[in-house]
C-alpha cells in the first residue's frame, strides 16, 4: 500500500506541477498582454502629450497675436479719440473765430458808414487799400489810399488816410483797433512762419 500511496502522491505532485505550469503560462500570457497594452497606452500618451504641446504652443502664439492686435486696436482708439477731441476743439475754435470775424466785419461795416472810409478787404493783409470820402457842405472829396501796413506807423497811417480831417483821431483809433493792428499781426506772423 505504501507503494500506491507514493505513486498517488507523485501523481498528485506532477498534476500540481502541471497545474502550476498552466497557471504560470496563463499569468505569463496575461502579463505579456498587460505589458503590450501598457506599451500601447504609453505610446498613445506620448503622442497625445506631443499633440497637446503643439496645440498649447499654437494657442500661446495666437494669444500673443491677439494681444498685439488688441494693443494696436487700443492705440488706434486712443489716437482716434485724440483726433476727435482735436477736431472738436478746432471746430469750436473755428466757430469762435468766425463769430469774432463776423462781429469784427459788422463793426468795420458800421465804422465804414460812420466815417465814410472804405477799405478793400480783398487786398488785406499785403496792403491797405481804399478811399476816404470827406463830405463838406459844398462838396464831396474822395481821397484814395494804398500802402503797406508794416512800412508806416499809426500816425503816418492816420495822415495817409484822413489827412487833416477834424475827426481823424477818433477814426484812426477805431480803425487801428479793428483792422490795422490785426493786419500787422497777420503779416508779422506770416513773416515768422516763412
mmCIF file of C-alpha atoms in Angstrom:
data_model
loop_
_atom_site.group_PDB
_atom_site.id
_atom_site.type_symbol
_atom_site.label_atom_id
_atom_site.label_comp_id
_atom_site.label_asym_id
_atom_site.label_seq_id
_atom_site.Cartn_x
_atom_site.Cartn_y
_atom_site.Cartn_z
ATOM 1 C CA UNK A 1 0.000 0.000 0.000
ATOM 2 C CA UNK A 2 2.745 2.269 0.540
ATOM 3 C CA UNK A 3 3.719 1.830 -2.993
ATOM 4 C CA UNK A 4 0.415 3.058 -4.194
ATOM 5 C CA UNK A 5 0.445 5.968 -1.782
ATOM 6 C CA UNK A 6 3.754 7.074 -3.120
ATOM 7 C CA UNK A 7 2.534 6.746 -6.654
ATOM 8 C CA UNK A 8 -0.589 8.758 -5.840
ATOM 9 C CA UNK A 9 1.498 11.366 -4.164
ATOM 10 C CA UNK A 10 3.904 11.600 -7.036
ATOM 11 C CA UNK A 11 0.995 11.711 -9.458
ATOM 12 C CA UNK A 12 -0.659 14.458 -7.369
ATOM 13 C CA UNK A 13 2.632 16.378 -7.260
ATOM 14 C CA UNK A 14 3.034 16.049 -11.020
ATOM 15 C CA UNK A 15 -0.569 17.148 -11.517
ATOM 16 C CA UNK A 16 0.031 20.117 -9.214
ATOM 17 C CA UNK A 17 3.187 20.992 -11.072
ATOM 18 C CA UNK A 18 1.350 20.775 -14.398
ATOM 19 C CA UNK A 19 -1.410 22.977 -12.929
ATOM 20 C CA UNK A 20 1.198 25.442 -11.706
ATOM 21 C CA UNK A 21 2.852 25.467 -15.104
ATOM 22 C CA UNK A 22 -0.542 26.071 -16.755
ATOM 23 C CA UNK A 23 -1.219 28.894 -14.340
ATOM 24 C CA UNK A 24 2.263 30.249 -14.905
ATOM 25 C CA UNK A 25 1.681 30.163 -18.676
ATOM 26 C CA UNK A 26 -1.715 31.857 -18.227
ATOM 27 C CA UNK A 27 -0.175 34.503 -15.937
ATOM 28 C CA UNK A 28 2.688 34.928 -18.417
ATOM 29 C CA UNK A 29 0.156 35.451 -21.247
ATOM 30 C CA UNK A 30 -1.815 37.917 -19.130
ATOM 31 C CA UNK A 31 1.420 39.701 -18.132
ATOM 32 C CA UNK A 32 2.528 39.822 -21.773
ATOM 33 C CA UNK A 33 -0.901 41.189 -22.805
ATOM 34 C CA UNK A 34 -0.797 43.681 -19.920
ATOM 35 C CA UNK A 35 2.677 44.888 -20.920
ATOM 36 C CA UNK A 36 1.591 45.196 -24.571
ATOM 37 C CA UNK A 37 -1.445 47.212 -23.537
ATOM 38 C CA UNK A 38 0.717 49.312 -21.193
ATOM 39 C CA UNK A 39 3.183 49.980 -24.016
ATOM 40 C CA UNK A 40 0.321 50.944 -26.362
ATOM 41 C CA UNK A 41 -1.137 53.245 -23.721
ATOM 42 C CA UNK A 42 2.268 54.839 -23.051
ATOM 43 C CA UNK A 43 2.773 55.348 -26.794
ATOM 44 C CA UNK A 44 -0.679 56.953 -27.137
ATOM 45 C CA UNK A 45 0.017 59.067 -24.055
ATOM 46 C CA UNK A 46 3.286 60.355 -25.568
ATOM 47 C CA UNK A 47 1.538 61.096 -28.874
ATOM 48 C CA UNK A 48 -1.297 62.893 -27.107
ATOM 49 C CA UNK A 49 1.170 64.866 -24.972
ATOM 50 C CA UNK A 50 3.068 65.877 -28.122
ATOM 51 C CA UNK A 51 -0.209 66.949 -29.787
ATOM 52 C CA UNK A 52 -1.229 68.770 -26.614
ATOM 53 C CA UNK A 53 2.117 70.618 -26.543
ATOM 54 C CA UNK A 54 1.722 71.593 -30.215
ATOM 55 C CA UNK A 55 -1.834 72.831 -29.587
ATOM 56 C CA UNK A 56 -0.709 74.654 -26.435
ATOM 57 C CA UNK A 57 2.091 76.380 -28.391
ATOM 58 C CA UNK A 58 -0.375 77.350 -31.138
ATOM 59 C CA UNK A 59 -2.793 78.716 -28.552
ATOM 60 C CA UNK A 60 0.063 80.665 -26.932
ATOM 61 C CA UNK A 61 1.139 82.143 -30.292
ATOM 62 C CA UNK A 62 -2.437 83.011 -31.234
ATOM 63 C CA UNK A 63 -2.975 84.588 -27.813
ATOM 64 C CA UNK A 64 0.160 86.698 -28.285
ATOM 65 C CA UNK A 65 -1.061 87.746 -31.757
ATOM 66 C CA UNK A 66 -4.476 88.548 -30.308
ATOM 67 C CA UNK A 67 -2.868 90.634 -27.553
ATOM 68 C CA UNK A 68 -0.764 92.503 -30.125
ATOM 69 C CA UNK A 69 -3.841 93.158 -32.261
ATOM 70 C CA UNK A 70 -5.763 94.294 -29.184
ATOM 71 C CA UNK A 71 -2.913 96.651 -28.301
ATOM 72 C CA UNK A 72 -2.929 98.061 -31.851
ATOM 73 C CA UNK A 73 -6.715 98.481 -31.659
ATOM 74 C CA UNK A 74 -6.398 100.250 -28.302
ATOM 75 C CA UNK A 75 -3.689 102.531 -29.707
ATOM 76 C CA UNK A 76 -5.869 103.375 -32.711
ATOM 77 C CA UNK A 77 -8.873 104.000 -30.473
ATOM 78 C CA UNK A 78 -6.748 106.340 -28.387
ATOM 79 C CA UNK A 79 -5.452 108.134 -31.488
ATOM 80 C CA UNK A 80 -8.962 108.394 -32.940
ATOM 81 C CA UNK A 81 -10.232 109.769 -29.641
ATOM 82 C CA UNK A 82 -7.400 112.323 -29.599
ATOM 83 C CA UNK A 83 -8.179 113.245 -33.230
ATOM 84 C CA UNK A 84 -11.866 113.620 -32.429
ATOM 85 C CA UNK A 85 -11.059 115.825 -29.447
ATOM 86 C CA UNK A 86 -8.683 117.877 -31.600
ATOM 87 C CA UNK A 87 -11.308 118.116 -34.348
ATOM 88 C CA UNK A 88 -13.946 119.256 -31.847
ATOM 89 C CA UNK A 89 -11.517 121.795 -30.442
ATOM 90 C CA UNK A 90 -10.686 123.024 -33.959
ATOM 91 C CA UNK A 91 -14.371 123.251 -34.874
ATOM 92 C CA UNK A 92 -15.134 125.174 -31.680
ATOM 93 C CA UNK A 93 -12.146 127.429 -32.312
ATOM 94 C CA UNK A 94 -13.186 127.948 -35.942
ATOM 95 C CA UNK A 95 -16.737 128.791 -34.876
ATOM 96 C CA UNK A 96 -15.426 131.234 -32.291
ATOM 97 C CA UNK A 97 -13.016 132.777 -34.823
ATOM 98 C CA UNK A 98 -15.805 133.024 -37.392
ATOM 99 C CA UNK A 99 -18.085 134.708 -34.873
ATOM 100 C CA UNK A 100 -15.316 137.126 -33.952
ATOM 101 C CA UNK A 101 -14.670 137.786 -37.637
ATOM 102 C CA UNK A 102 -18.364 138.363 -38.314
ATOM 103 C CA UNK A 103 -18.555 140.690 -35.334
ATOM 104 C CA UNK A 104 -15.396 142.462 -36.493
ATOM 105 C CA UNK A 105 -16.760 142.778 -40.044
ATOM 106 C CA UNK A 106 -20.019 144.164 -38.666
ATOM 107 C CA UNK A 107 -18.062 146.718 -36.643
ATOM 108 C CA UNK A 108 -15.960 147.564 -39.694
ATOM 109 C CA UNK A 109 -19.091 147.983 -41.793
ATOM 110 C CA UNK A 110 -20.654 150.243 -39.178
ATOM 111 C CA UNK A 111 -17.404 152.185 -38.902
ATOM 112 C CA UNK A 112 -17.173 152.485 -42.689
ATOM 113 C CA UNK A 113 -20.608 154.027 -42.834
ATOM 114 C CA UNK A 114 -19.941 156.313 -39.876
ATOM 115 C CA UNK A 115 -16.534 157.527 -41.076
ATOM 116 C CA UNK A 116 -17.026 157.362 -44.859
ATOM 117 C CA UNK A 117 -13.841 155.291 -45.059
ATOM 118 C CA UNK A 118 -13.996 152.236 -47.293
ATOM 119 C CA UNK A 119 -11.296 149.556 -47.308
ATOM 120 C CA UNK A 120 -10.852 146.829 -49.893
ATOM 121 C CA UNK A 121 -10.801 143.747 -47.641
ATOM 122 C CA UNK A 122 -9.569 141.565 -50.512
ATOM 123 C CA UNK A 123 -6.267 143.467 -50.598
ATOM 124 C CA UNK A 124 -5.552 142.670 -46.933
ATOM 125 C CA UNK A 125 -3.071 141.844 -45.378
ATOM 126 C CA UNK A 126 -0.435 142.628 -48.044
ATOM 127 C CA UNK A 127 -1.614 146.202 -48.402
ATOM 128 C CA UNK A 128 -4.305 148.502 -47.108
ATOM 129 C CA UNK A 129 -6.226 149.978 -49.993
ATOM 130 C CA UNK A 130 -9.376 152.068 -50.057
ATOM 131 C CA UNK A 131 -10.881 155.509 -50.148
ATOM 132 C CA UNK A 132 -11.878 158.158 -47.615
ATOM 133 C CA UNK A 133 -14.868 160.302 -48.606
ATOM 134 C CA UNK A 134 -14.731 163.705 -46.995
ATOM 135 C CA UNK A 135 -18.046 165.458 -47.058
ATOM 136 C CA UNK A 136 -18.303 169.174 -46.667
ATOM 137 C CA UNK A 137 -21.278 171.450 -47.108
ATOM 138 C CA UNK A 138 -20.074 172.320 -50.555
ATOM 139 C CA UNK A 139 -18.716 169.083 -51.986
ATOM 140 C CA UNK A 140 -17.569 165.522 -51.525
ATOM 141 C CA UNK A 141 -13.854 164.823 -51.838
ATOM 142 C CA UNK A 142 -12.531 161.364 -52.486
ATOM 143 C CA UNK A 143 -9.099 160.586 -51.006
ATOM 144 C CA UNK A 144 -7.849 157.174 -52.255
ATOM 145 C CA UNK A 145 -5.044 155.451 -50.384
ATOM 146 C CA UNK A 146 -2.888 152.331 -50.785
ATOM 147 C CA UNK A 147 0.083 151.431 -48.597
ATOM 148 C CA UNK A 148 1.870 148.527 -46.947
ATOM 149 C CA UNK A 149 0.874 148.242 -43.284
ATOM 150 C CA UNK A 150 4.308 147.384 -41.887
ATOM 151 C CA UNK A 151 6.057 150.292 -43.554
ATOM 152 C CA UNK A 152 4.118 153.027 -41.679
ATOM 153 C CA UNK A 153 3.452 153.984 -38.077
ATOM 154 C CA UNK A 154 -0.117 154.546 -36.857
ATOM 155 C CA UNK A 155 0.391 158.319 -37.069
ATOM 156 C CA UNK A 156 1.569 158.035 -40.677
ATOM 157 C CA UNK A 157 -1.420 155.800 -41.462
ATOM 158 C CA UNK A 158 -3.744 158.406 -39.947
ATOM 159 C CA UNK A 159 -2.143 161.113 -42.096
ATOM 160 C CA UNK A 160 -2.256 158.968 -45.282
ATOM 161 C CA UNK A 161 -5.930 158.060 -44.936
ATOM 162 C CA UNK A 162 -7.615 161.015 -43.279
ATOM 163 C CA UNK A 163 -5.103 163.793 -43.804
ATOM 164 C CA UNK A 164 -6.095 166.898 -41.862
ATOM 165 C CA UNK A 165 -9.672 165.791 -41.166
ATOM 166 C CA UNK A 166 -11.024 167.043 -37.850
ATOM 167 C CA UNK A 167 -12.250 163.603 -36.736
ATOM 168 C CA UNK A 168 -9.089 161.790 -37.831
ATOM 169 C CA UNK A 169 -8.062 160.856 -34.270
ATOM 170 C CA UNK A 170 -11.443 159.241 -33.480
ATOM 171 C CA UNK A 171 -11.445 157.437 -36.823
ATOM 172 C CA UNK A 172 -7.887 156.251 -36.581
ATOM 173 C CA UNK A 173 -8.289 154.757 -33.078
ATOM 174 C CA UNK A 174 -11.285 152.667 -34.122
ATOM 175 C CA UNK A 175 -9.674 151.630 -37.413
ATOM 176 C CA UNK A 176 -6.391 150.840 -35.652
ATOM 177 C CA UNK A 177 -8.225 148.627 -33.161
ATOM 178 C CA UNK A 178 -10.381 146.828 -35.753
ATOM 179 C CA UNK A 179 -8.214 146.497 -38.836
ATOM 180 C CA UNK A 180 -4.684 147.825 -38.869
ATOM 181 C CA UNK A 181 -3.405 146.082 -35.728
ATOM 182 C CA UNK A 182 -4.741 142.659 -36.803
ATOM 183 C CA UNK A 183 -3.332 143.179 -40.316
ATOM 184 C CA UNK A 184 0.119 143.955 -38.909
ATOM 185 C CA UNK A 185 -0.101 140.914 -36.589
ATOM 186 C CA UNK A 186 -1.031 138.651 -39.521
ATOM 187 C CA UNK A 187 1.881 139.961 -41.578
ATOM 188 C CA UNK A 188 4.332 139.586 -38.701
ATOM 189 C CA UNK A 189 3.100 136.026 -38.089
ATOM 190 C CA UNK A 190 3.420 135.092 -41.777
ATOM 191 C CA UNK A 191 6.937 136.582 -41.844
ATOM 192 C CA UNK A 192 7.897 134.464 -38.810
ATOM 193 C CA UNK A 193 6.456 131.305 -40.394
ATOM 194 C CA UNK A 194 8.369 131.804 -43.637
#
